[in-house]
Structures are given as C-alpha cells and as structure tokens.
Coordinates of C-alpha atoms in Angstrom, one line a residue:
Chain A
M728 CA 70.8 116.8 94.2
A729 CA 73.1 114.3 96.0
T730 CA 76.8 114.9 95.8
Q731 CA 78.6 112.4 93.6
V732 CA 81.3 111.0 95.8
Q733 CA 84.2 109.4 94.1
T734 CA 85.3 106.5 96.2
H735 CA 88.0 105.1 93.8
V736 CA 91.2 107.0 93.1
N737 CA 94.0 105.3 91.2
G738 CA 92.0 102.1 91.3
V739 CA 92.0 102.2 95.1
N740 CA 88.7 102.1 97.0
V741 CA 89.3 105.1 99.3
D742 CA 86.3 104.3 101.5
Q743 CA 87.6 100.9 102.1
L744 CA 91.1 102.3 102.9
V745 CA 89.6 104.8 105.4
G746 CA 87.4 102.0 106.8
T747 CA 90.5 99.7 107.3
I748 CA 92.4 102.4 109.0
N749 CA 89.5 103.1 111.4
L750 CA 89.0 99.4 112.1
I751 CA 92.7 99.1 113.1
K752 CA 92.5 102.2 115.3
E753 CA 89.7 100.4 117.2
N754 CA 91.3 97.0 117.2
P755 CA 95.1 97.2 116.8
G756 CA 95.5 93.4 116.6
L757 CA 93.9 93.4 113.2
A758 CA 97.1 94.9 111.9
R759 CA 99.1 91.8 112.6
F760 CA 99.9 89.7 109.5
T761 CA 101.8 86.6 108.9
F762 CA 102.8 85.9 105.2
R763 CA 104.1 82.5 104.0
S764 CA 105.7 80.8 101.1
K765 CA 106.6 77.2 100.2
T766 CA 109.6 76.6 98.0
E767 CA 110.7 73.4 96.4
W768 CA 114.0 72.8 94.6
V769 CA 113.5 71.5 91.1
N770 CA 116.9 71.0 89.5
G771 CA 120.3 72.8 89.4
G772 CA 119.6 76.5 90.2
H773 CA 115.9 76.1 89.6
S774 CA 113.4 76.2 92.4
R775 CA 109.6 76.9 92.5
T776 CA 107.8 78.9 95.1
Q777 CA 104.0 78.7 95.9
I778 CA 102.4 81.6 97.7
Q779 CA 98.8 81.4 98.8
S780 CA 97.6 81.5 102.4
F781 CA 98.3 84.2 105.0
Y782 CA 97.0 85.3 108.3
G783 CA 95.8 88.9 108.7
A784 CA 93.0 91.1 109.9
G785 CA 92.2 88.6 112.6
Q786 CA 91.8 85.5 110.4
E787 CA 93.2 83.2 107.8
D788 CA 92.8 84.7 104.4
T789 CA 90.8 82.5 101.9
S790 CA 90.7 84.9 98.9
R791 CA 93.2 83.0 96.8
S792 CA 91.7 79.8 95.2
Q793 CA 95.1 79.0 93.6
P794 CA 98.6 79.7 94.7
F795 CA 100.8 82.2 92.9
V796 CA 103.8 80.3 91.4
L797 CA 107.2 82.0 91.2
E798 CA 110.1 80.4 89.5
G799 CA 113.6 81.1 90.6
D800 CA 116.7 80.1 88.6
E801 CA 120.1 81.5 87.6
P802 CA 121.3 82.5 84.1
P803 CA 123.8 80.2 82.3
V804 CA 126.8 82.4 83.4
L805 CA 125.8 81.5 87.0
L806 CA 125.2 77.8 86.1
G807 CA 121.5 77.9 85.6
N808 CA 119.0 77.6 82.8
N809 CA 117.0 80.9 83.0
A810 CA 113.8 79.2 84.2
G811 CA 113.1 82.4 86.1
A812 CA 114.6 85.6 87.6
N813 CA 117.2 84.9 90.2
A814 CA 116.8 85.5 93.9
V815 CA 118.6 88.9 94.0
E816 CA 116.6 90.1 91.0
A817 CA 113.4 89.1 92.9
V818 CA 114.5 91.4 95.7
L819 CA 114.5 94.3 93.2
H820 CA 111.0 93.4 92.1
A821 CA 109.8 93.2 95.7
L822 CA 111.2 96.7 96.5
A823 CA 109.7 98.4 93.5
S824 CA 106.4 96.6 93.9
C825 CA 106.3 97.8 97.5
L826 CA 107.1 101.4 96.7
A827 CA 104.4 101.4 94.0
V828 CA 101.7 100.2 96.4
G829 CA 102.8 102.8 99.0
F830 CA 102.9 105.6 96.6
I831 CA 99.5 104.8 95.0
Y832 CA 97.6 104.1 98.2
N833 CA 98.9 107.3 99.8
A834 CA 98.3 109.3 96.7
A835 CA 94.7 108.0 96.7
A836 CA 94.2 108.9 100.4
Q837 CA 95.3 112.4 99.5
G838 CA 93.1 112.6 96.4
I839 CA 96.1 112.8 94.0
K840 CA 95.4 111.1 90.7
V841 CA 98.4 109.3 89.3
D842 CA 98.6 108.9 85.5
S843 CA 101.8 106.8 85.4
L844 CA 104.4 105.6 87.8
D845 CA 107.4 103.5 87.0
F846 CA 110.7 102.4 88.6
D847 CA 114.1 101.4 87.4
V848 CA 116.0 99.6 90.0
E849 CA 119.5 98.2 90.1
G850 CA 121.8 96.7 92.6
N851 CA 125.5 95.7 92.5
L852 CA 127.1 92.8 94.2
D853 CA 130.4 90.9 94.2
L854 CA 130.2 87.1 93.9
H855 CA 133.4 86.5 95.9
A856 CA 131.4 85.7 99.1
F857 CA 128.8 83.5 97.5
L858 CA 131.5 81.5 95.8
G859 CA 133.5 81.1 99.0
L860 CA 136.4 83.1 97.7
S861 CA 136.4 85.9 100.3
D862 CA 134.9 86.6 103.7
Q863 CA 135.9 90.3 103.3
V864 CA 133.1 91.0 100.8
R865 CA 129.5 90.9 101.8
P866 CA 127.4 88.3 100.0
G867 CA 124.5 90.7 99.2
Y868 CA 124.0 94.0 97.4
E869 CA 126.5 96.6 98.2
G870 CA 124.0 99.2 97.2
I871 CA 120.6 99.5 95.5
R872 CA 119.5 102.5 93.4
V873 CA 115.9 103.3 92.6
N874 CA 114.8 105.8 89.9
Y875 CA 111.2 106.8 90.0
R876 CA 109.2 108.5 87.3
V877 CA 105.7 109.8 88.2
K878 CA 103.0 111.8 86.4
A879 CA 100.2 113.0 88.6
D880 CA 97.8 115.9 89.1
A881 CA 99.8 117.5 91.9
P882 CA 102.7 119.9 92.2
R883 CA 106.2 118.5 92.2
E884 CA 106.7 119.4 95.9
R885 CA 103.7 117.4 96.9
L886 CA 104.9 114.4 94.9
E887 CA 108.4 114.7 96.5
A888 CA 106.9 114.9 100.0
L889 CA 104.8 111.8 99.1
C890 CA 108.0 110.0 97.9
D891 CA 109.7 110.8 101.2
Y892 CA 106.7 109.6 103.2
V893 CA 106.5 106.3 101.3
Q894 CA 110.2 105.7 102.1
K895 CA 109.5 106.0 105.8
T896 CA 106.6 103.5 105.7
S897 CA 107.6 100.9 103.0
P898 CA 107.8 97.4 104.4
V899 CA 110.3 96.1 101.8
L900 CA 112.5 99.2 101.9
D901 CA 112.7 98.7 105.7
I902 CA 113.5 95.0 105.3
I903 CA 116.4 95.8 102.9
A904 CA 117.7 98.9 104.6
N905 CA 117.5 97.7 108.2
P906 CA 118.3 94.3 109.8
V907 CA 115.6 91.7 110.1
P908 CA 116.1 88.7 112.4
V909 CA 116.0 85.5 110.4
T910 CA 115.8 82.1 112.1
I911 CA 116.8 79.1 109.9
T912 CA 116.1 75.5 111.1
M913 CA 116.8 72.3 109.3
Q914 CA 114.1 69.8 110.2
S915 CA 114.9 66.2 111.0
Chain B
M892 CA 139.4 52.0 80.1
A893 CA 138.9 55.7 80.7
T894 CA 137.4 56.8 84.0
Q895 CA 133.8 57.9 83.7
V896 CA 133.8 61.4 85.2
Q897 CA 130.5 62.7 86.4
T898 CA 130.5 66.4 85.8
H899 CA 126.8 67.0 86.7
V900 CA 125.7 66.7 90.3
N901 CA 122.2 67.9 91.3
G902 CA 121.8 69.3 87.8
V903 CA 124.9 71.6 88.3
N904 CA 127.8 71.4 86.0
V905 CA 130.6 71.0 88.5
D906 CA 133.3 71.5 85.9
Q907 CA 131.8 74.8 84.9
L908 CA 131.5 75.7 88.6
V909 CA 135.1 75.0 89.3
G910 CA 136.1 76.8 86.1
T911 CA 134.1 79.9 87.1
I912 CA 135.8 79.9 90.5
N913 CA 139.2 79.6 88.9
L914 CA 138.5 82.4 86.4
I915 CA 137.4 84.7 89.2
K916 CA 140.5 83.9 91.2
E917 CA 142.6 85.0 88.2
N918 CA 140.5 88.0 87.4
P919 CA 138.5 89.2 90.5
G920 CA 136.6 91.9 88.5
L921 CA 134.6 89.1 86.8
A922 CA 132.8 88.7 90.1
R923 CA 131.1 92.1 89.9
F924 CA 127.5 91.9 88.8
T925 CA 124.8 94.6 88.4
F926 CA 121.2 93.3 88.4
R927 CA 118.2 95.3 87.2
S928 CA 114.5 95.5 87.1
K929 CA 111.8 97.7 85.5
T930 CA 108.5 98.1 87.3
E931 CA 105.4 99.8 86.0
W932 CA 102.3 100.5 88.0
V933 CA 99.2 99.0 86.4
N934 CA 96.2 100.0 88.7
G935 CA 95.4 100.0 92.4
G936 CA 97.9 97.8 94.2
H937 CA 98.9 96.0 90.9
S938 CA 102.3 96.6 89.3
R939 CA 104.3 94.6 86.8
T940 CA 108.1 94.0 86.8
Q941 CA 110.2 93.0 83.9
I942 CA 113.6 91.5 84.5
Q943 CA 116.0 90.7 81.6
S944 CA 119.4 92.3 81.3
F945 CA 122.2 92.3 83.7
Y946 CA 126.0 93.0 83.8
G947 CA 128.3 90.3 85.0
A948 CA 131.4 88.3 84.3
G949 CA 132.8 91.4 82.5
Q950 CA 130.0 91.9 80.1
E951 CA 126.3 92.6 79.4
D952 CA 124.4 89.3 79.6
T953 CA 122.4 88.4 76.4
S954 CA 121.1 85.0 77.4
R955 CA 117.5 86.0 78.0
S956 CA 115.6 86.7 74.8
Q957 CA 112.5 87.6 76.7
P958 CA 112.1 89.4 80.0
F959 CA 110.7 87.5 83.0
V960 CA 107.5 89.2 84.1
L961 CA 106.5 89.3 87.8
E962 CA 103.2 90.6 88.9
G963 CA 102.8 92.3 92.2
D964 CA 99.4 93.0 93.9
E965 CA 97.7 93.0 97.2
P966 CA 94.9 90.7 98.4
P967 CA 91.4 92.2 98.8
V968 CA 91.8 92.7 102.5
L969 CA 94.7 95.0 101.6
L970 CA 92.7 96.7 98.9
G971 CA 94.1 94.8 95.9
N972 CA 92.8 92.2 93.5
N973 CA 95.2 89.3 93.9
A974 CA 96.8 89.8 90.5
G975 CA 100.0 88.5 92.1
A976 CA 101.9 87.9 95.3
N977 CA 102.5 91.0 97.3
A978 CA 105.9 92.6 97.8
V979 CA 106.6 91.2 101.3
E980 CA 105.6 87.7 100.0
A981 CA 108.0 88.1 97.1
V982 CA 110.8 88.7 99.7
L983 CA 110.1 85.3 101.2
H984 CA 110.4 83.7 97.7
A985 CA 113.7 85.5 97.1
L986 CA 115.1 84.2 100.4
A987 CA 114.1 80.6 99.9
S988 CA 115.2 80.7 96.2
C989 CA 118.6 82.0 97.3
L990 CA 119.1 79.4 100.0
A991 CA 118.1 76.7 97.6
V992 CA 120.8 77.7 95.0
G993 CA 123.4 78.1 97.7
F994 CA 122.6 74.7 99.2
I995 CA 122.5 72.9 95.8
Y996 CA 125.6 74.4 94.3
N997 CA 127.7 73.8 97.5
A998 CA 126.4 70.3 97.8
A999 CA 127.3 69.7 94.1
A1000 CA 130.8 71.1 94.7
Q1001 CA 131.2 68.6 97.6
G1002 CA 129.8 65.7 95.6
I1003 CA 126.7 65.4 97.8
K1004 CA 123.7 64.3 95.8
V1005 CA 120.4 65.9 96.9
D1006 CA 117.2 64.0 96.4
S1007 CA 114.8 66.7 97.7
L1008 CA 115.0 70.1 99.3
D1009 CA 112.2 72.3 100.3
F1010 CA 111.5 75.3 102.5
D1011 CA 108.6 76.7 104.4
V1012 CA 109.1 80.4 105.1
E1013 CA 107.0 82.8 107.1
G1014 CA 107.4 86.4 108.3
N1015 CA 105.2 88.5 110.6
L1016 CA 104.6 92.2 110.4
D1017 CA 102.4 94.8 111.8
L1018 CA 100.6 97.2 109.4
H1019 CA 100.5 100.2 111.7
A1020 CA 103.6 101.8 110.1
F1021 CA 102.5 101.2 106.5
L1022 CA 99.1 102.7 107.3
G1023 CA 100.7 105.7 109.0
L1024 CA 99.2 104.8 112.4
S1025 CA 102.4 104.5 114.3
D1026 CA 106.1 105.4 114.0
Q1027 CA 106.9 103.1 116.9
V1028 CA 106.4 99.9 114.9
R1029 CA 108.8 99.1 112.0
P1030 CA 107.2 98.8 108.6
G1031 CA 108.9 95.5 107.6
Y1032 CA 109.1 92.1 109.0
E1033 CA 109.7 91.8 112.7
G1034 CA 111.1 88.3 112.1
I1035 CA 111.3 85.6 109.4
R1036 CA 111.5 81.9 110.1
V1037 CA 112.7 79.4 107.6
N1038 CA 112.2 75.6 107.9
Y1039 CA 114.3 73.5 105.6
R1040 CA 113.8 69.8 104.8
V1041 CA 116.5 68.0 102.9
K1042 CA 117.1 64.4 101.7
A1043 CA 120.6 63.7 100.5
D1044 CA 123.3 61.0 100.5
A1045 CA 125.3 62.6 103.3
P1046 CA 125.3 62.3 107.1
R1047 CA 123.2 64.7 109.0
E1048 CA 126.2 66.5 110.4
R1049 CA 127.5 67.3 106.9
L1050 CA 124.1 68.6 105.9
E1051 CA 123.9 70.8 109.0
A1052 CA 127.4 72.1 108.3
L1053 CA 126.4 72.8 104.7
C1054 CA 123.3 74.6 106.0
D1055 CA 125.5 76.8 108.2
Y1056 CA 127.9 77.6 105.4
V1057 CA 125.0 78.5 103.1
Q1058 CA 123.8 81.0 105.7
K1059 CA 127.1 82.8 105.7
T1060 CA 127.3 83.2 102.0
S1061 CA 123.6 83.7 100.9
P1062 CA 123.2 87.1 99.1
V1063 CA 119.5 87.4 100.0
L1064 CA 119.9 86.3 103.6
D1065 CA 122.6 89.0 103.9
I1066 CA 120.3 91.6 102.2
I1067 CA 117.5 90.8 104.7
A1068 CA 119.6 90.3 107.9
N1069 CA 122.0 93.2 107.4
P1070 CA 121.5 96.8 106.2
V1071 CA 121.8 97.6 102.5
P1072 CA 122.2 101.3 101.4
V1073 CA 119.3 102.2 99.1
T1074 CA 119.2 105.5 97.2
I1075 CA 115.9 106.6 95.9
T1076 CA 115.6 109.4 93.4
M1077 CA 112.5 110.9 91.8
Q1078 CA 113.3 111.9 88.2
S1079 CA 112.1 115.2 86.9

C-alpha cells in the first residue's frame, strides 16, 4: 500500500515550498523580486493605489488579471472622509499580514498544524511633526506593539521558537525596525 | 460686498486645518494618536485585517461605523492564491498614500491648487532571508524608489520645495527610512 503523503499543511503546498527552496539554492538569482504600486491622488486626503505586476523568480509575473485596489484616506478628525484606512494604519496591516505568512509557512514546513492565528497591533505617534509644529518629534510611530494569539498542535515552546524565528526573517518587520534607503524623485 | 473666502483647496478644509493646528498649539496632548488593527489568518498565505477604531485628539474616534477590511495574500509563485496584495506591496501603498496626504495638505495650506498627483513606487528584495537560506541578506527591501508626477498652479521650484518638506514630515517615510521599536508578544 502506498503511503498517503500530505502535501498541504495550513493551506500551504509543502512540496511546492520545498521545491521553491531547492530551486533558489540552485539558482540564487530567482530570489530577487521587485514589487510595485501605482497611486493616484483622488481628492483631499483620499488616494487610490493599484497593485498588479511584479518581477520575481526570474520573470514578470502574470498571475493577476486585475489589479488590487487599495484606498487611502484620513478620518474627519484628520480632515479626510474615511474613504479608506490611513497610511499609518496600512503599515500595521502590512506588518501583521507579513508575520502571519511567515508563521504559517514556517509552521507548515515543520509539520505544525495551525488552528487559528490572530494579531492585535497598535502604534502610537505624535502629529506635531506632520503638522510642522515641531522638529523635535519624529513623524512616524514612536513604537508598535504586536500581540499574537495562536492555537496549534505543538507545545508552547515550539510555537515560541517559531515566533522568534519569524521575527528574524519577516520582511515587513525588518522594513519597520531597520532603516531602508528610499529615493524620491519628482519627474518633470 | 463681503469677500468670498475659499476655505477648500484640493478638497481640504483649510479653515479646519488651521483650526486643528491652533488647537494643538494650545493643547499639545491632542496630537497624540494610537492607531490599531486586527488581523486574522484565513488560510495559507491569506489573512484579513480589520481597521476601525483609534484614539486621537483626546478621545476614542467613533467616525467609522464599519471597519475597513484589507486582504493580504501571496501570489502563486510565493505559494498563495492572490486573495490580496502581499505585505511588502502594502508597504508601498502606505508610503505613497502618506506622501499624497502630506503633499496635498501642505499645498492646500499654502494655497497651491493641485490638478493631479501620482506616484510610481517600487522596491526590491531578496527572498533568501525569508526562506531561511541566508542570514547575510536582509529580509526586507534593499531599497525603495518613488517617482512623483504633479501638476499644480505653482512654479516648479515651489513644488520641489514642497516635495522636500513633505519628505521631512511624512510619518510612513520616517517609519521606513528610520528604525521603529516593535514589541512582539505571544499571548498565552
């Protein structure tokens, strides 16, 4: 009788995951990705971002027939009309979404089945810099706090080790916790 | 004949903007904001974030009767199903959305009418760290490039000065370009 091999754990195709890792070991250039967005101002605090194409795994990706559309706006207290979450709120989404992928993929690779995983994230900032009232206060978050809850078929120590590992390898956590060079050009 | 005062520029209520700045000058604590998100893992690379409440201007905000819902997922080449933009793409949205608000609000405060404003953003990263194949490569973006196009009723030099000013005061640019302390706790 053939052994029944379970290739999906947590909705992740573990065979494909292992295959991707092996491909990149053989051809490191496949790990290079360029992601892109296009954002158009709509009115007041409202802008709209479209995200579709990217380059990765050695080619332009064509898997998305339509762009994802993300609305950004401010709440009325910040002079907007609540057409979408604001920019600093979108950062919190990006962080939790990244930690979720990292946790789930690594759990799958280790054969840990996750029943549920969720995150509460908050960040505090002071608007003095944004409003031009002080250059002694930073414009961005002074600090961000993430609270994770996870239920999975593994002992607590393994889940904590996984949580630590995910923190070392999370792209968005690195982007927030460490400096990224940003070049801004106004086209003529 | 009474002078017709134009209080909206670029869709921004300039009277309210000036009023907000004056209120904060009188009571600096009003500038303190705490933003929040809740993210729940769905399946595989797919998670869903809800963003609704925040604290700011001295109170809990109640302007949003429904949460904003942001989906995060990976494309198939990164083992997902394209249920949404991925986490590092959401960072690009956050950055452009923040620069747009900063540009438009400051232009409004200076009486500059903006006809159009849009941004192309891209960032490159190497997946070796995320996949656990190298600790010599950072997990996040190696660099981000923003290209701005703006049409407005002001000379080029003023727009460039505005662009420079926005870069000094943008919360998301600061979050990306400089380190933010992040505390991550797994709840028992």
